[in-house]
Amino acid sequence: MWRGVTENISMRPGRRAKAPEAHISKSGEIKVPTGTGKAGVLREFSKKFSDSNVFTSHLQDWLHEKLEQCEDESTSFPLPFQVEELRQLDYALEGVMFQQLLRMPPAAAGPPSALVQSDTYLAVEDFLHASAECLWETFWSTADLMPFYVSGPRGSSSKIHSVEKASGRGRISALPGVALIARNGSGGYMMWDHIAQFVEVKSQVAIPNQSGTGYVLTPESLGCAIFHGLLMLLNRASSDKKSAYRKSIDTAYIVVLDSKYGGVLKLKGDVSKLEMNLDAVYTSAAEWVLKHAEICLSSIEIIWNKLGNPNWGDLGTLQLLMAVFHCIEQFRGTPRRSIAELAAEHNGRVQRRKTERRSLETQENGIDPSQQHHSHRRSHREIVEIEEEEEGSDGGKSPEHMKLEPGTMLWLEDAHWQRGFQIHEDLGGGRRSVYAATSLDDIGKPLAVYVGAHPSQLEPSWEDMSMWYQVQRQTRVLNIMKQRGISSKYLPQLIASGRLMHPGPCTKKSPGGRCDHPWCGTPVLVTSPVGESLDLVIEREGFFSSEEALRCCHDILSALRSSASAGIQHGDINPEHVIRANGADGEFYYVLVDWGRAVLEDRDSPAIAPRFSSTSALQEGKLCPASDAESLVYLLYFVCGGKTPEFDTMEAALQWRERVWARRAIQQQLGEVSAVLKAFADYVDSLCGTPYPVDYDIWLRRLSRALHHDDPGKKIEYPSASGRLDYVVAESSGTSGASVD
């Protein structure tokens, strides 16, 4: 059913290879011939899996039971999205103009006419197109063409026509829905595995529940939604182009709509566990749904008002937009700007609105602005003091001012475990919320505990996203490193991540929810090892000796080599993000921490620190392959006693870089400490702004030999403009310059 997908009427010959034949035993089990892949069997299964009504009949008793649980308002299906996620999306989309031009016709009392049915489909198509286009431009790219288009699947001919074409030919009755399809540059020829999202369109999808407080899907609507979700998963699993999916290939989102109501079904599962009996495909599919499928179902809400316009910003429409967002993410990967980042701008808009209102009140009432501002500031201070006193009586403080004292016990939870930690020392120096702690399971091992901003007290973290990058984003980056097998003594090790628990009863309604306690749900990251940041070390002990500077350079380069092997750049190297740890042998070593601003792909933006960011980051907001090494040179310049001024503008920072590199001031300063460090600065200078990567292995060997006092100090390799390696001689003098021509 609807196996092929195309915008053209004619099928292109030879585009699809014939599915491999499979031998079926009397018991119905498949025996795949030698050399035949399982993808061929999946394709054969999905061809026979073509009738949603037959499939729904196999699940009829189960569907009625589940929907009766919904009517009793007991737990039947979990929600695909939490209310807090939808609220964040609402904040992120403030100011975004969604516009459905084709209005939804009002619901008909009886069976809809062909004209009304046609207008309904066109309105759904316009809604889906407007949603996908605005989300793409808001989160992914305003410069690139949206890589999706909207079409409608057309029954037994195994083709997908546009809704307008089907409507013009009077074939709307054959269309079960509308699809958001990924463009793949194949001349309009598409298959079911290119469908990012499927929208069921029916004359009636919901009925009132028994209590009269809401609506539930009809069994037929729910069965059809599960059918098309499974059909999408089967075709994705058998696709020859699995690389087209960036994430969550085992998940499908189905939207169910009529002319008034709508909801979202999320189907997740491993179809390789499907017992593919080709003589009984519907029985096998129904058993898979009952045993292996994870089904989430949203509440059924009103989508369109009486004039046929979507209720943009309401709960029902936000659920649909969140589903479209995740479908785009499945095919195009992580967005350039996250929902949390855009939601952070909400607080600034609130503050501007307050300022505008105070200004208008001043003009209307004739109050002296200076007196009003003083009065407002005084009353605001009094309110804050009362709040702090009340919170202190409960034993806690507002999360943005959370100060954990030595001896404090923290309990951390995620979906699978709970762990306890005891705080011993504040490592943030009043600038960051990071503490030295030990696990109650392993008291002897010191750990670093990063405490984020409480989700319900977002205003301070929205003004400055540093806490979000420090905890949530860094957790993501360290998880990616762990998944890719990146491990190094000079990189932080992810020990645990989760959310804070609090003493006393917790009234949260779901595992991902929160109660009113000021600690409940605060994100926490636990890493190892623990150390003191370089800025504090320099402040207490003074500038580095030759050996310490060489060791620092060696250890940070080792960390960068490990991360670069997975295509990850740090993007924010500075003295606060390098710690000095004490090894088991009593020797100090250096660890590159705070990976929250790491650049995982081209569209990620690094942090901007005028004193330590690379030239490329300051000029273009992007990193070149040698950007982290350039930041490391500025760090070495700092720890070796170099003077870096404070910069008022980016232009001033760029002019300083141009001046010191032209005068070789950095090389001269490092040359007074070590000839190897001076040569390393020359090497980095030759790479800056070029597409050539750093050869970490050569320099790690040179630094290791220098630390063991057996460096010959002769040949160093430099990449020339042609990409080949040239050789120059490094001078042993600490002050004279080496040529990099």
XYZ file of C-alpha atoms in Angstrom:
741
model
C 0.000 0.000 0.000
C 1.517 3.301 -1.121
C 4.902 1.605 -1.452
C 6.367 3.990 -3.997
C 6.263 7.742 -3.566
C 6.558 10.223 -6.414
C 5.416 13.606 -7.525
C 5.160 12.266 -11.092
C 2.404 9.926 -12.186
C 4.603 7.438 -14.034
C 6.944 5.083 -12.189
C 10.534 5.189 -13.347
C 11.647 1.767 -14.569
C 14.568 0.195 -12.806
C 14.500 2.536 -9.814
C 13.636 -0.206 -7.328
C 15.335 -3.582 -7.297
C 13.146 -6.628 -6.994
C 12.828 -7.803 -3.407
C 14.762 -10.985 -2.635
C 12.715 -14.142 -2.465
C 12.441 -15.875 0.867
C 11.526 -19.530 1.479
C 8.737 -20.009 3.990
C 8.376 -23.171 5.990
C 5.051 -24.756 6.868
C 5.163 -23.052 10.228
C 5.349 -19.704 8.511
C 8.939 -18.934 9.514
C 11.165 -17.260 6.936
C 14.306 -18.918 5.705
C 16.455 -16.356 3.964
C 18.698 -17.730 1.200
C 22.418 -17.346 1.593
C 23.556 -13.873 0.550
C 20.079 -12.323 0.996
C 19.918 -9.522 3.531
C 17.184 -9.000 6.060
C 16.304 -5.719 4.359
C 14.850 -7.705 1.452
C 12.593 -9.650 3.807
C 11.442 -6.417 5.424
C 10.596 -5.015 2.001
C 8.595 -8.128 1.153
C 6.789 -7.902 4.512
C 5.941 -4.212 4.067
C 4.542 -4.902 0.583
C 2.025 -7.325 2.049
C 1.356 -5.040 5.012
C -1.101 -2.870 3.081
C -4.550 -2.746 4.707
C -5.005 -0.570 7.786
C -8.526 -1.873 8.426
C -7.373 -5.505 8.661
C -4.515 -4.480 10.931
C -6.882 -2.483 13.174
C -9.232 -5.464 13.453
C -6.390 -7.569 14.880
C -5.912 -4.982 17.644
C -9.589 -4.172 18.198
C -9.934 -5.557 21.752
C -6.641 -4.032 22.873
C -7.526 -0.630 21.365
C -10.909 -0.533 23.108
C -9.310 -1.493 26.428
C -6.661 1.217 26.135
C -9.137 3.894 25.120
C -11.461 2.958 27.984
C -8.521 3.575 30.319
C -8.133 6.990 28.712
C -11.820 7.707 29.361
C -11.392 6.688 32.995
C -8.504 9.184 33.102
C -6.091 6.486 34.261
C -2.683 5.891 32.770
C -2.900 4.130 29.408
C -0.343 5.772 27.097
C 2.445 8.073 28.302
C 2.653 11.570 26.842
C 5.158 12.171 24.012
C 5.943 15.687 25.302
C 5.901 17.150 28.797
C 4.127 20.443 29.459
C 7.443 22.083 30.381
C 8.895 21.126 26.968
C 5.908 22.703 25.233
C 6.218 25.831 27.372
C 9.866 26.143 26.347
C 8.856 25.807 22.685
C 6.210 28.474 23.209
C 8.834 30.879 24.594
C 11.248 30.009 21.778
C 8.629 30.795 19.112
C 7.695 34.231 20.479
C 7.682 36.644 17.565
C 7.736 33.872 14.919
C 4.972 34.465 12.374
C 3.087 31.281 11.439
C 0.562 31.890 8.697
C -1.935 29.389 7.346
C -3.430 31.017 4.261
C -5.972 28.307 3.429
C -8.621 28.199 6.155
C -10.033 25.002 7.596
C -13.727 24.613 6.609
C -16.163 24.287 9.519
C -17.080 20.770 10.637
C -20.093 19.380 8.797
C -23.029 17.829 10.662
C -23.201 14.822 8.329
C -20.777 13.167 5.924
C -18.648 15.901 4.323
C -19.141 16.723 0.668
C -16.350 16.257 -1.842
C -15.743 20.018 -1.881
C -15.494 20.263 1.922
C -13.232 17.203 2.004
C -11.001 18.781 -0.635
C -10.781 22.070 1.308
C -9.944 20.133 4.482
C -6.980 18.421 2.862
C -5.712 21.659 1.351
C -5.930 23.366 4.748
C -3.958 20.530 6.375
C -1.348 20.740 3.621
C -1.000 24.504 4.134
C -0.792 24.060 7.918
C 1.953 21.429 7.615
C 3.899 23.476 5.061
C 3.712 26.682 7.158
C 4.754 24.785 10.306
C 7.733 23.032 8.735
C 8.958 26.137 6.899
C 8.830 28.411 9.962
C 10.495 25.818 12.211
C 13.253 25.242 9.626
C 13.980 28.964 9.277
C 13.796 29.579 13.037
C 15.982 26.721 14.282
C 18.032 25.483 11.316
C 18.688 27.999 8.529
C 17.195 31.098 6.936
C 19.594 30.931 3.986
C 19.023 27.341 2.843
C 15.888 26.118 1.081
C 13.646 23.999 3.307
C 14.663 20.385 2.487
C 11.075 19.075 2.691
C 7.878 19.337 0.706
C 4.273 18.362 1.418
C 2.334 15.723 -0.538
C -0.472 13.271 -0.046
C -0.233 9.480 -0.405
C -2.628 8.004 -2.923
C -3.971 4.479 -2.349
C -3.356 1.390 -4.420
C -1.339 2.950 -7.251
C 1.673 3.133 -4.909
C 2.307 6.779 -5.714
C 2.091 10.023 -3.830
C 0.462 12.955 -5.596
C 0.307 16.489 -4.304
C -2.934 17.334 -2.560
C -3.782 19.904 -5.224
C -3.375 17.300 -8.004
C -5.518 14.753 -6.193
C -8.138 17.367 -5.377
C -8.305 18.492 -9.001
C -8.867 14.907 -10.141
C -11.569 14.160 -7.588
C -9.451 11.521 -5.809
C -9.507 12.898 -2.294
C -11.367 9.853 -0.969
C -8.319 7.730 -1.791
C -5.991 9.914 0.287
C -5.507 8.699 3.893
C -3.462 11.747 4.849
C -0.751 14.240 4.096
C 3.011 13.621 4.295
C 6.054 15.795 4.970
C 8.690 14.336 2.629
C 12.434 14.890 2.546
C 13.902 16.102 -0.731
C 16.656 13.784 -1.939
C 17.489 15.198 -5.361
C 16.083 12.208 -7.209
C 13.833 14.123 -9.577
C 10.674 13.859 -7.466
C 10.781 10.047 -7.122
C 10.225 9.293 -3.442
C 9.615 6.220 -1.332
C 7.871 5.697 1.994
C 11.239 5.748 3.774
C 11.611 9.413 2.754
C 8.508 10.429 4.692
C 9.509 12.485 7.718
C 5.981 12.821 9.104
C 2.581 11.426 8.253
C -0.705 13.211 9.021
C -3.919 11.185 9.222
C -6.878 13.242 7.997
C -10.345 11.945 8.873
C -13.852 13.340 9.116
C -13.875 12.599 12.872
C -10.882 11.492 14.924
C -12.112 12.066 18.485
C -15.124 11.468 20.714
C -15.877 12.915 24.187
C -14.689 10.831 27.116
C -17.185 9.485 29.646
C -16.536 12.245 32.175
C -17.131 14.923 29.558
C -13.871 16.683 30.467
C -11.958 15.942 27.272
C -11.686 13.855 24.138
C -10.146 10.523 23.164
C -9.302 9.095 19.760
C -11.652 6.674 18.122
C -10.302 3.097 17.915
C -10.203 3.375 14.119
C -8.113 6.572 14.233
C -5.674 5.117 16.750
C -5.343 1.864 14.810
C -4.666 3.683 11.523
C -2.078 5.887 13.194
C -0.212 2.863 14.584
C -0.471 1.174 11.166
C 1.150 4.067 9.305
C 3.777 4.500 12.031
C 4.778 0.849 11.710
C 4.761 1.139 7.905
C 7.231 4.044 8.167
C 9.501 2.086 10.536
C 9.465 -0.984 8.272
C 10.455 1.037 5.219
C 13.159 2.940 7.098
C 14.653 -0.295 8.400
C 14.715 -1.795 4.902
C 16.029 1.380 3.256
C 19.294 1.269 1.341
C 20.038 4.821 2.523
C 19.963 4.671 6.305
C 22.561 7.472 6.327
C 19.723 9.832 5.365
C 18.514 9.625 8.966
C 20.515 11.660 11.481
C 18.906 10.278 14.632
C 16.060 8.131 16.063
C 15.493 5.903 13.038
C 13.350 3.669 15.289
C 10.811 6.427 16.044
C 7.893 7.710 13.975
C 5.556 10.621 14.698
C 1.996 10.448 13.364
C -0.385 13.404 13.583
C -4.124 12.661 13.642
C -6.441 15.501 12.561
C -9.963 16.357 11.587
C -11.403 19.795 10.884
C -11.372 20.723 14.594
C -9.347 18.371 16.813
C -5.900 16.819 16.656
C -3.224 14.913 18.536
C 0.177 13.243 18.160
C 1.116 9.572 18.348
C 4.751 8.594 18.865
C 5.638 5.013 17.897
C 9.052 3.645 18.850
C 10.403 0.141 18.504
C 12.960 -2.190 16.966
C 11.334 -3.826 13.925
C 14.135 -6.397 13.793
C 12.246 -8.091 16.652
C 9.214 -8.495 14.375
C 8.472 -12.143 13.616
C 8.061 -11.787 9.858
C 5.542 -14.461 8.962
C 4.673 -13.597 5.359
C 1.546 -15.786 5.526
C 0.183 -13.766 8.462
C 1.670 -10.273 8.297
C -1.124 -8.619 10.307
C -0.941 -11.163 13.119
C 2.844 -10.711 13.297
C 2.515 -6.929 13.237
C -0.140 -6.936 15.989
C 2.030 -9.168 18.198
C 4.978 -6.800 17.685
C 2.850 -3.842 18.764
C 1.728 -5.637 21.921
C 5.181 -6.956 22.889
C 7.817 -4.566 21.565
C 6.302 -1.197 20.666
C 6.541 1.889 22.834
C 3.487 4.067 22.156
C 3.027 7.613 23.447
C -0.180 9.542 22.819
C -0.805 13.233 23.394
C -4.012 14.723 24.682
C -6.613 15.487 22.007
C -7.004 19.251 21.743
C -8.782 21.820 19.591
C -6.503 22.897 16.729
C -8.645 25.230 14.609
C -11.010 27.957 15.755
C -14.432 28.661 14.272
C -12.923 30.850 11.540
C -10.645 28.033 10.387
C -7.427 29.524 11.797
C -5.035 27.402 13.900
C -4.765 28.322 17.564
C -1.030 29.112 17.323
C 0.516 29.040 20.790
C -2.187 26.857 22.323
C -1.430 23.419 23.736
C -2.852 21.422 20.830
C -0.962 23.296 18.124
C 2.262 23.296 20.161
C 2.068 19.481 20.346
C 1.847 19.329 16.560
C 4.717 21.799 16.129
C 6.889 19.815 18.548
C 6.238 16.661 16.500
C 7.210 18.468 13.275
C 10.357 19.771 15.014
C 11.460 16.244 15.985
C 10.724 14.908 12.495
C 12.937 17.570 10.922
C 15.600 16.755 13.512
C 15.469 13.065 12.535
C 16.417 13.870 8.940
C 18.542 17.036 9.301
C 20.225 16.590 12.671
C 20.570 18.910 15.655
C 19.363 22.456 14.903
C 21.723 25.418 14.664
C 19.896 27.061 17.562
C 18.269 24.940 20.251
C 14.864 25.497 21.812
C 16.540 26.400 25.117
C 18.740 29.036 23.485
C 15.818 30.777 21.789
C 13.671 30.486 24.913
C 16.424 32.335 26.768
C 15.508 35.487 24.871
C 12.061 35.548 26.504
C 13.366 37.116 29.711
C 14.982 40.001 27.838
C 11.667 40.755 26.151
C 9.896 40.714 29.525
C 12.418 43.173 30.954
C 12.020 45.501 27.967
C 8.250 45.379 28.365
C 8.562 46.325 32.050
C 10.834 49.219 31.151
C 8.380 50.451 28.523
C 5.482 50.280 30.961
C 7.378 52.204 33.650
C 8.264 54.842 31.059
C 4.613 55.197 29.996
C 3.443 55.429 33.606
C 5.996 58.148 34.220
C 4.769 60.182 31.259
C 1.075 59.775 32.121
C 1.364 60.478 35.869
C 3.982 63.210 35.657
C 6.293 61.523 38.173
C 9.937 62.473 38.242
C 11.735 59.507 36.574
C 14.661 59.632 38.992
C 12.348 59.515 42.045
C 10.269 56.741 40.516
C 13.358 54.684 39.712
C 14.645 55.162 43.258
C 11.279 54.185 44.721
C 11.024 51.130 42.484
C 14.548 50.036 43.302
C 13.961 50.416 47.061
C 10.682 48.464 46.969
C 12.323 45.770 44.836
C 15.115 45.373 47.392
C 12.593 45.034 50.206
C 10.661 42.346 48.339
C 13.853 40.389 47.596
C 14.946 40.507 51.235
C 11.580 39.159 52.397
C 11.739 36.333 49.824
C 15.241 35.354 50.853
C 14.256 35.335 54.524
C 11.225 33.151 53.843
C 13.249 30.724 51.749
C 15.976 30.585 54.357
C 13.429 29.449 56.930
C 12.820 26.381 54.798
C 16.481 25.567 54.681
C 17.110 26.536 51.068
C 17.833 29.488 48.829
C 16.636 30.425 45.411
C 18.566 28.348 42.877
C 20.280 31.242 41.195
C 21.955 32.056 44.520
C 22.358 28.444 45.637
C 25.394 28.140 47.885
C 26.264 24.643 49.048
C 28.191 24.494 52.293
C 30.820 21.857 53.151
C 29.103 18.772 54.509
C 25.946 19.213 52.421
C 24.505 15.910 51.194
C 23.172 15.847 47.626
C 21.078 13.078 46.112
C 21.022 12.740 42.359
C 18.494 10.781 40.305
C 17.938 9.797 36.711
C 15.604 7.261 35.141
C 17.537 4.246 36.437
C 19.357 5.059 39.677
C 19.858 7.349 42.656
C 23.282 8.317 44.025
C 24.426 10.381 46.965
C 27.317 12.870 47.140
C 28.827 14.918 49.962
C 30.088 18.457 49.282
C 33.568 19.284 50.646
C 34.707 22.531 49.028
C 33.617 25.361 46.703
C 35.830 25.260 43.597
C 34.121 28.078 41.715
C 35.641 30.959 43.632
C 32.256 32.692 43.617
C 32.182 32.736 39.791
C 30.906 29.255 38.989
C 28.668 26.742 40.746
C 31.168 23.855 40.956
C 32.148 21.953 44.082
C 34.577 19.278 45.221
C 32.682 16.261 46.516
C 32.869 12.537 47.113
C 30.398 9.809 46.262
C 28.818 7.994 49.183
C 29.581 4.782 47.265
C 33.315 5.589 46.954
C 34.383 8.071 49.618
C 38.065 8.039 48.675
C 37.675 9.431 45.134
C 37.296 13.232 44.795
C 34.757 14.417 42.235
C 33.666 17.712 40.684
C 29.947 18.540 40.998
C 28.477 21.170 38.641
C 25.095 22.534 39.754
C 22.911 24.177 37.114
C 20.068 26.684 37.271
C 16.691 25.539 38.537
C 14.277 25.246 35.569
C 11.506 27.256 37.291
C 13.853 30.148 38.125
C 15.136 30.775 34.631
C 15.545 34.550 34.528
C 19.203 34.697 35.712
C 20.266 31.766 33.514
C 18.450 33.284 30.544
C 20.351 36.527 30.956
C 23.578 34.528 30.993
C 23.503 31.053 29.450
C 26.777 30.056 31.122
C 25.071 27.732 33.630
C 23.165 25.964 30.854
C 26.384 25.458 28.863
C 28.247 24.401 32.024
C 25.798 21.634 32.954
C 23.287 20.573 30.273
C 25.389 21.186 27.156
C 28.593 19.850 28.734
C 26.685 16.719 29.783
C 25.671 16.195 26.169
C 29.224 16.678 24.872
C 30.753 14.300 27.445
C 28.097 11.705 26.614
C 28.985 11.975 22.931
C 32.669 11.487 23.770
C 31.783 8.444 25.843
C 29.646 6.985 23.059
C 32.457 7.488 20.542
C 35.005 5.795 22.803
C 37.015 8.955 23.548
C 38.937 8.560 26.787
C 42.019 10.347 28.073
C 43.678 11.159 31.362
C 43.607 14.804 30.260
C 39.853 14.925 29.577
C 37.114 15.039 32.228
C 35.435 11.710 32.890
C 31.635 11.676 33.096
C 30.668 10.076 36.408
C 26.969 10.899 36.666
C 24.334 13.347 35.504
C 20.765 13.839 36.563
C 18.550 16.022 38.688
C 18.671 16.961 42.351
C 16.416 15.267 44.865
C 15.408 17.056 48.025
C 14.579 16.039 51.595
C 10.953 15.554 52.516
C 7.994 14.484 50.364
C 8.035 15.242 46.640
C 4.720 16.022 44.936
C 5.874 15.841 41.314
C 3.355 14.077 39.080
C 5.754 12.315 36.702
C 9.392 11.125 36.684
C 10.362 14.102 34.515
C 8.274 16.606 36.470
C 9.026 18.915 39.407
C 7.357 19.971 42.611
C 7.522 23.368 44.323
C 10.673 22.651 46.333
C 13.514 25.009 45.240
C 15.893 22.071 44.685
C 13.551 19.723 42.840
C 14.689 19.078 39.271
C 17.875 21.191 39.320
C 20.299 19.662 36.766
C 23.640 18.358 38.066
C 26.770 17.015 36.363
C 29.453 15.006 38.183
C 32.913 14.567 36.648
C 36.403 13.479 37.575
C 39.150 14.529 38.319
C 39.126 17.522 40.650
C 41.681 20.306 40.446
C 42.393 24.000 40.737
C 41.939 26.265 37.726
C 45.053 27.872 36.234
C 43.974 31.435 36.984
C 43.848 30.596 40.708
C 47.170 28.728 40.511
C 48.874 31.717 38.861
C 47.305 34.126 41.329
C 48.670 32.150 44.288
C 51.994 30.750 42.989
C 53.043 33.089 40.183
C 53.988 32.304 36.582
C 55.023 28.847 35.374
C 58.519 27.472 35.195
C 59.811 25.934 31.974
C 58.906 22.410 33.069
C 55.399 23.341 34.182
C 54.713 25.245 30.945
C 55.926 22.298 28.856
C 53.819 19.868 30.863
C 50.753 22.104 30.550
C 51.215 22.349 26.768
C 51.751 18.574 26.484
C 48.677 17.652 28.512
C 46.297 20.080 26.790
C 47.549 19.006 23.352
C 46.882 15.393 24.384
C 43.306 16.327 25.283
C 42.850 18.171 21.973
C 44.224 15.227 20.009
C 41.721 12.880 21.659
C 38.747 15.154 21.025
C 39.874 15.948 17.465
C 39.838 12.236 16.657
C 36.053 12.438 17.122
C 35.715 15.735 15.270
C 35.159 17.793 18.449
C 36.825 21.166 19.163
C 36.770 22.774 22.597
C 36.098 26.351 21.448
C 36.630 28.025 24.848
C 40.198 27.427 26.087
C 41.162 29.877 28.837
C 42.782 29.685 32.305
C 39.449 29.028 34.029
C 38.855 25.942 31.890
C 42.159 24.177 32.583
C 42.646 22.568 35.986
C 45.774 21.251 37.668
C 45.119 17.850 39.207
C 47.268 15.712 41.493
C 48.109 12.295 40.040
C 48.462 9.019 41.910
C 52.264 9.304 41.613
C 52.221 12.735 43.281
C 52.922 14.536 39.998
C 50.722 17.351 38.772
C 48.941 17.031 35.442
C 46.553 19.307 33.564
C 43.009 18.576 32.409
C 40.980 20.546 29.844
C 37.504 20.922 31.375
C 34.273 22.859 30.683
C 33.327 21.409 27.291
C 29.923 23.118 27.212
C 30.857 25.373 24.282
C 32.438 22.569 22.258
C 31.975 22.702 18.490
C 30.551 19.395 17.264
C 29.680 20.503 13.728
C 30.076 23.516 11.461
C 26.915 25.258 12.577
C 27.953 25.344 16.275
C 29.320 28.652 17.524
C 32.307 28.843 19.898
C 32.497 31.093 22.945
C 33.963 34.550 22.451
C 36.693 35.519 24.925
C 38.647 38.562 23.624
C 41.844 37.592 25.449
C 41.968 33.907 24.484
C 39.689 33.206 21.498
C 41.275 32.435 18.147
C 41.384 35.024 15.379
C 38.899 33.000 13.334
C 36.420 32.893 16.233
C 36.605 36.675 16.703
C 36.355 37.496 13.001
C 33.817 34.944 11.769
C 32.290 33.318 14.842
C 33.667 29.996 13.573
C 36.704 27.813 14.251
C 39.386 26.751 11.823
C 41.193 23.436 12.428
C 43.998 25.169 14.365
C 41.770 27.463 16.466
C 42.107 25.459 19.695
C 45.887 25.359 19.245
C 45.923 29.144 18.765
C 43.952 29.602 22.002
C 46.440 27.274 23.708
C 49.295 29.570 22.585
C 47.539 32.571 24.181
C 47.084 30.479 27.345
C 50.795 29.587 27.406
C 51.651 33.249 26.836
C 49.556 34.110 29.904
C 50.996 31.437 32.247
C 54.542 32.345 31.153
C 54.131 35.985 32.157
C 52.914 37.592 28.930
C 50.853 40.765 29.264
C 47.428 40.623 27.644
C 45.350 43.805 28.015
C 41.612 43.964 28.590
C 39.795 44.717 25.315
C 36.795 46.996 24.951
C 35.905 45.762 21.457
C 36.486 42.796 19.200
C 38.314 45.103 16.814
C 40.813 46.003 19.530
C 41.391 42.299 20.262
C 42.002 41.565 16.572
C 44.410 44.505 16.226
C 46.385 43.267 19.237
C 46.688 39.805 17.713
C 47.885 41.215 14.403
C 50.438 43.367 16.172
C 51.940 40.730 18.504
C 52.173 38.086 15.779
C 53.818 40.558 13.382
C 56.352 41.590 16.039
C 56.793 37.980 17.215
C 56.156 39.143 20.769
C 54.495 35.863 21.738
C 57.375 33.779 20.357
C 59.910 35.922 22.192
C 58.048 35.587 25.499
C 57.714 31.801 25.148
C 61.319 31.560 23.931
C 62.508 32.841 27.294
C 60.855 29.788 28.844
C 61.458 27.042 26.247
C 62.707 26.836 22.677
C 60.146 24.103 22.011
C 57.264 26.326 23.081
C 58.615 29.114 20.888
C 58.798 26.747 17.911
C 55.278 25.510 18.654
C 54.008 29.113 18.533
C 55.722 29.569 15.154
C 54.069 26.394 13.900
C 50.611 27.518 15.025
C 51.162 30.945 13.468
C 51.774 29.233 10.118
C 48.492 27.293 10.432
C 46.116 30.032 11.583
C 43.397 30.733 9.069
C 44.321 27.746 6.877
C 42.351 24.500 6.408
C 45.313 22.393 7.586
C 44.889 20.427 10.836
C 47.397 20.344 13.669
C 49.816 17.420 13.652
C 49.441 16.584 17.337
C 51.650 13.496 17.293
C 54.796 15.362 16.195
C 54.447 17.996 18.883
C 53.534 15.546 21.623
C 56.749 13.645 20.870
C 58.769 16.896 20.919
C 57.217 18.010 24.201
C 57.699 14.582 25.767
C 61.387 14.587 24.812
C 61.805 18.103 26.207
C 60.208 17.066 29.496
C 62.662 14.168 29.718
C 65.603 16.444 28.780
C 66.621 14.534 25.657
C 65.268 16.887 22.933
C 67.834 17.528 20.149
C 66.149 20.835 19.347
C 66.745 20.511 15.616
C 64.100 19.645 13.050
C 60.500 20.757 13.199
C 57.954 20.030 10.519
C 55.723 22.743 9.062
C 52.942 22.343 6.486
C 53.550 24.537 3.479
C 50.832 26.227 1.468
C 50.817 23.217 -0.855
C 50.030 20.885 2.035
C 53.370 19.043 2.046
C 55.749 19.077 5.016
C 58.768 21.369 4.965
C 61.589 21.366 7.481
C 63.269 24.255 9.236
C 65.755 24.405 12.042
C 64.621 25.590 15.471
C 67.121 27.818 17.196
C 68.203 26.983 20.708
C 68.248 30.666 21.634
C 65.300 31.776 23.679
C 64.979 35.224 22.168
C 65.869 35.259 18.497
C 63.139 34.476 15.950
C 62.890 31.389 13.759
C 61.801 31.701 10.160
C 58.471 30.268 9.102
C 58.829 30.998 5.387
